[in-house]
mmCIF file of C-alpha atoms in Angstrom:
data_model
loop_
_atom_site.group_PDB
_atom_site.id
_atom_site.type_symbol
_atom_site.label_atom_id
_atom_site.label_comp_id
_atom_site.label_asym_id
_atom_site.label_seq_id
_atom_site.Cartn_x
_atom_site.Cartn_y
_atom_site.Cartn_z
ATOM 1 C CA PHE D 1019 -75.938 14.402 6.065
ATOM 2 C CA GLU D 1020 -72.723 15.556 7.686
ATOM 3 C CA LYS D 1021 -69.570 13.675 8.473
ATOM 4 C CA CYS D 1022 -68.263 12.879 12.022
ATOM 5 C CA ASP D 1023 -65.015 10.959 12.200
ATOM 6 C CA GLY D 1024 -65.645 9.963 8.551
ATOM 7 C CA LEU D 1025 -69.022 8.498 9.261
ATOM 8 C CA PRO D 1026 -72.319 9.992 7.770
ATOM 9 C CA VAL D 1027 -74.420 11.698 10.406
ATOM 10 C CA LYS D 1028 -78.183 12.289 9.803
ATOM 11 C CA HIS D 1029 -79.894 14.969 11.909
ATOM 12 C CA ILE D 1030 -83.577 14.868 12.758
ATOM 13 C CA TYR D 1031 -84.687 18.143 14.225
ATOM 14 C CA PHE D 1032 -87.843 18.789 16.151
ATOM 15 C CA TRP D 1033 -87.058 22.482 15.972
ATOM 16 C CA ASN D 1034 -84.712 23.781 13.227
ATOM 17 C CA GLU D 1035 -84.289 27.578 13.085
ATOM 18 C CA SER D 1036 -82.701 27.454 9.610
ATOM 19 C CA VAL D 1037 -85.874 25.921 8.292
ATOM 20 C CA LEU D 1038 -88.585 27.455 10.572
ATOM 21 C CA GLY D 1039 -86.939 30.838 11.195
ATOM 22 C CA ASN D 1040 -87.207 32.415 14.572
ATOM 23 C CA ILE D 1041 -90.869 31.717 15.425
ATOM 24 C CA ASP D 1042 -92.057 32.839 18.798
ATOM 25 C CA SER D 1043 -93.344 30.424 21.404
ATOM 26 C CA SER D 1044 -97.040 31.089 20.375
ATOM 27 C CA ILE D 1045 -96.748 27.899 18.234
ATOM 28 C CA TYR D 1046 -96.874 25.910 21.578
ATOM 29 C CA PRO D 1047 -100.150 24.999 23.080
ATOM 30 C CA SER D 1048 -101.003 27.030 26.114
ATOM 31 C CA SER D 1049 -102.491 23.981 27.842
ATOM 32 C CA PRO D 1050 -99.763 21.812 29.557
ATOM 33 C CA TRP D 1051 -101.653 18.749 28.542
ATOM 34 C CA GLN D 1052 -102.032 19.702 24.988
ATOM 35 C CA SER D 1053 -98.256 20.369 25.010
ATOM 36 C CA ILE D 1054 -97.547 16.976 26.321
ATOM 37 C CA LEU D 1055 -99.851 15.460 23.788
ATOM 38 C CA MET D 1056 -98.227 17.235 20.893
ATOM 39 C CA PHE D 1057 -94.624 16.375 22.269
ATOM 40 C CA SER D 1058 -95.718 12.704 22.632
ATOM 41 C CA ARG D 1059 -96.955 12.532 18.956
ATOM 42 C CA VAL D 1060 -93.764 14.183 17.700
ATOM 43 C CA SER D 1061 -91.673 11.798 19.869
ATOM 44 C CA ALA D 1062 -93.605 8.771 18.649
ATOM 45 C CA ALA D 1063 -93.077 9.987 14.998
ATOM 46 C CA MET D 1064 -89.346 10.457 15.573
ATOM 47 C CA ALA D 1065 -89.040 6.999 17.213
ATOM 48 C CA MET D 1066 -90.753 5.441 14.124
ATOM 49 C CA TYR D 1067 -88.539 7.278 11.676
ATOM 50 C CA ALA D 1068 -85.343 6.280 13.630
ATOM 51 C CA THR D 1069 -86.562 2.615 13.867
ATOM 52 C CA ILE D 1070 -87.304 2.496 10.038
ATOM 53 C CA THR D 1071 -84.301 4.302 8.934
ATOM 54 C CA GLY D 1072 -81.826 3.067 11.497
ATOM 55 C CA CYS D 1073 -79.321 4.936 13.641
ATOM 56 C CA ASN D 1074 -76.462 4.261 15.965
ATOM 57 C CA ALA D 1075 -76.824 7.369 18.232
ATOM 58 C CA ILE D 1076 -79.655 9.472 19.373
ATOM 59 C CA HIS D 1077 -79.353 12.936 20.973
ATOM 60 C CA LEU D 1078 -82.587 14.173 22.641
ATOM 61 C CA ARG D 1079 -82.624 17.846 23.546
ATOM 62 C CA ASP D 1080 -84.876 18.668 26.623
ATOM 63 C CA TYR D 1081 -88.147 17.090 27.655
ATOM 64 C CA HIS D 1082 -89.927 18.146 24.434
ATOM 65 C CA VAL D 1083 -88.477 15.131 22.519
ATOM 66 C CA GLY D 1084 -87.295 13.135 25.504
ATOM 67 C CA LEU D 1085 -90.365 11.087 25.379
ATOM 68 C CA THR D 1086 -88.999 9.561 22.124
ATOM 69 C CA LEU D 1087 -87.140 7.033 24.444
ATOM 70 C CA PHE D 1088 -90.465 5.501 25.412
ATOM 71 C CA TYR D 1089 -91.525 4.795 21.839
ATOM 72 C CA LEU D 1090 -88.204 3.456 20.552
ATOM 73 C CA ASN D 1091 -87.413 -0.245 20.228
ATOM 74 C CA LEU D 1092 -83.831 0.011 21.297
ATOM 75 C CA GLU D 1093 -83.136 -3.702 20.565
ATOM 76 C CA VAL D 1094 -84.293 -3.156 16.964
ATOM 77 C CA LEU D 1095 -81.954 -0.359 16.786
ATOM 78 C CA GLU D 1096 -79.146 -2.642 18.239
ATOM 79 C CA ASN D 1097 -79.008 -0.446 21.262
ATOM 80 C CA PRO D 1098 -77.813 2.907 20.019
ATOM 81 C CA SER D 1099 -75.889 5.342 22.175
ATOM 82 C CA VAL D 1100 -78.418 7.851 23.746
ATOM 83 C CA VAL D 1101 -77.759 11.319 25.094
ATOM 84 C CA PHE D 1102 -80.256 13.541 26.826
ATOM 85 C CA THR D 1103 -79.403 17.208 27.133
ATOM 86 C CA ILE D 1104 -81.068 19.442 29.764
ATOM 87 C CA HIS D 1105 -81.507 22.985 28.620
ATOM 88 C CA ASN D 1106 -83.669 24.279 31.405
ATOM 89 C CA ALA D 1107 -84.558 22.147 34.416
ATOM 90 C CA THR D 1108 -87.314 24.674 35.459
ATOM 91 C CA TYR D 1109 -89.369 23.386 32.482
ATOM 92 C CA GLN D 1110 -89.711 19.746 33.173
ATOM 93 C CA GLY D 1111 -93.049 18.963 31.470
ATOM 94 C CA TRP D 1112 -94.765 18.912 34.744
ATOM 95 C CA VAL D 1113 -98.529 18.802 34.523
ATOM 96 C CA GLU D 1114 -101.335 18.070 37.049
ATOM 97 C CA ILE D 1115 -103.346 14.917 37.096
ATOM 98 C CA TRP D 1116 -106.777 14.917 38.660
ATOM 99 C CA LYS D 1117 -107.204 11.483 40.378
ATOM 100 C CA ASP D 1118 -106.789 9.015 37.529
ATOM 101 C CA PRO D 1119 -103.750 8.955 35.269
ATOM 102 C CA ALA D 1120 -105.180 6.202 32.877
ATOM 103 C CA PRO D 1121 -106.772 8.588 30.440
ATOM 104 C CA VAL D 1122 -103.576 10.619 30.186
ATOM 105 C CA MET D 1123 -101.390 7.559 29.498
ATOM 106 C CA TYR D 1124 -103.967 6.339 26.893
ATOM 107 C CA GLU D 1125 -103.797 9.635 25.173
ATOM 108 C CA ILE D 1126 -100.068 9.571 24.846
ATOM 109 C CA SER D 1127 -100.063 5.881 23.974
ATOM 110 C CA LEU D 1128 -97.966 4.686 26.794
ATOM 111 C CA PRO D 1129 -98.695 1.811 29.287
ATOM 112 C CA LEU D 1130 -100.408 2.906 32.530
ATOM 113 C CA GLU D 1131 -97.618 1.201 34.553
ATOM 114 C CA TYR D 1132 -95.141 3.692 32.965
ATOM 115 C CA TYR D 1133 -96.895 6.434 34.898
ATOM 116 C CA TYR D 1134 -96.055 4.795 38.289
ATOM 117 C CA LYS D 1135 -92.641 3.632 37.231
ATOM 118 C CA TYR D 1136 -91.324 6.745 35.518
ATOM 119 C CA PHE D 1137 -93.511 9.799 35.435
ATOM 120 C CA GLN D 1138 -95.493 9.981 38.797
ATOM 121 C CA TYR D 1139 -94.345 12.912 40.985
ATOM 122 C CA TRP D 1140 -96.427 13.690 43.951
ATOM 123 C CA GLY D 1141 -99.462 12.592 42.197
ATOM 124 C CA HIS D 1142 -98.668 14.437 39.001
ATOM 125 C CA PHE D 1143 -96.893 13.909 35.748
ATOM 126 C CA ASN D 1144 -93.326 14.805 35.391
ATOM 127 C CA THR D 1145 -91.807 14.206 31.893
ATOM 128 C CA MET D 1146 -88.213 14.913 32.827
ATOM 129 C CA LYS D 1147 -88.322 12.675 35.783
ATOM 130 C CA GLY D 1148 -89.359 9.835 33.609
ATOM 131 C CA ILE D 1149 -86.703 10.480 31.005
ATOM 132 C CA LEU D 1150 -84.022 10.629 33.602
ATOM 133 C CA ILE D 1151 -85.139 7.323 35.127
ATOM 134 C CA LYS D 1152 -85.210 5.706 31.618
ATOM 135 C CA MET D 1153 -81.841 7.073 30.750
ATOM 136 C CA ASN D 1154 -80.343 5.582 33.936
ATOM 137 C CA GLU D 1155 -82.037 2.233 32.970
ATOM 138 C CA ILE D 1156 -80.470 2.115 29.564
ATOM 139 C CA GLY D 1157 -77.049 3.512 30.416
ATOM 140 C CA GLY D 1158 -77.606 6.726 28.540
ATOM 141 C CA ALA D 1159 -75.656 9.972 29.133
ATOM 142 C CA VAL D 1160 -77.226 13.084 30.568
ATOM 143 C CA THR D 1161 -75.674 16.355 29.648
ATOM 144 C CA THR D 1162 -76.407 20.092 30.244
ATOM 145 C CA VAL D 1163 -75.767 23.123 28.007
ATOM 146 C CA SER D 1164 -72.849 24.241 30.214
ATOM 147 C CA GLU D 1165 -70.723 23.193 33.214
ATOM 148 C CA GLY D 1166 -72.103 26.069 35.309
ATOM 149 C CA TYR D 1167 -75.699 24.806 34.506
ATOM 150 C CA ALA D 1168 -74.716 21.257 35.536
ATOM 151 C CA GLN D 1169 -73.648 22.582 38.898
ATOM 152 C CA GLU D 1170 -76.872 24.377 39.400
ATOM 153 C CA LEU D 1171 -78.743 21.147 39.021
ATOM 154 C CA TYR D 1172 -77.357 20.124 42.351
ATOM 155 C CA TRP D 1173 -78.835 23.252 44.046
ATOM 156 C CA THR D 1174 -81.648 22.777 46.565
ATOM 157 C CA GLU D 1175 -85.068 24.353 46.009
ATOM 158 C CA GLY D 1176 -83.988 26.953 48.617
ATOM 159 C CA ASP D 1177 -80.793 27.798 46.784
ATOM 160 C CA ILE D 1178 -82.798 28.442 43.553
ATOM 161 C CA ARG D 1179 -85.227 30.563 45.294
ATOM 162 C CA GLU D 1180 -82.526 32.622 46.903
ATOM 163 C CA MET D 1181 -80.817 33.066 43.678
ATOM 164 C CA ALA D 1182 -84.076 34.158 41.968
ATOM 165 C CA MET D 1183 -84.607 36.748 44.614
ATOM 166 C CA ILE D 1184 -80.990 38.053 44.174
ATOM 167 C CA GLU D 1185 -81.530 38.316 40.398
ATOM 168 C CA GLY D 1186 -84.946 39.990 40.740
ATOM 169 C CA TYR D 1187 -87.190 37.038 40.064
ATOM 170 C CA PRO D 1188 -89.359 36.745 43.248
ATOM 171 C CA ASN D 1189 -91.188 33.601 42.178
ATOM 172 C CA PRO D 1190 -89.223 31.043 40.152
ATOM 173 C CA GLY D 1191 -92.213 28.734 39.922
ATOM 174 C CA LYS D 1192 -92.210 25.026 40.769
ATOM 175 C CA VAL D 1193 -88.761 23.674 41.259
#
């Protein structure tokens, strides 16, 4: 616990360098679907913990834990303040779906209609898109790691590709 304006603040970390050390990215699954499955399980566990222990504010850092929103019962928590921080919009939790999203939604324990309402992006699953829509619905705040980065989010795909070429990255990937 820490104090913020005299109130106790409890931090729940998905990644805590002071505990885990500086572990390289090899702990993450190489399959995008295995990653989404892992992040959904962590998010569901975080939501359950927050619901059981209570909280009045939730800060979700990037799409890895952003799915927590979909597992929370915000009414039970008496509508806490929610903030979602984007660290890198290039990594949106975007994965391919082959024809039928039902098995995917079943695996991550979310209703099929959520795929169409939140996550569907050109026939694929986009985690960050769903989080941003949900944040808008609940009146949550979306932040970035810097003002400059916030401005970059308004760039077009062409702007991003042009900057990547200037900086020596010829293919920035899916934007």
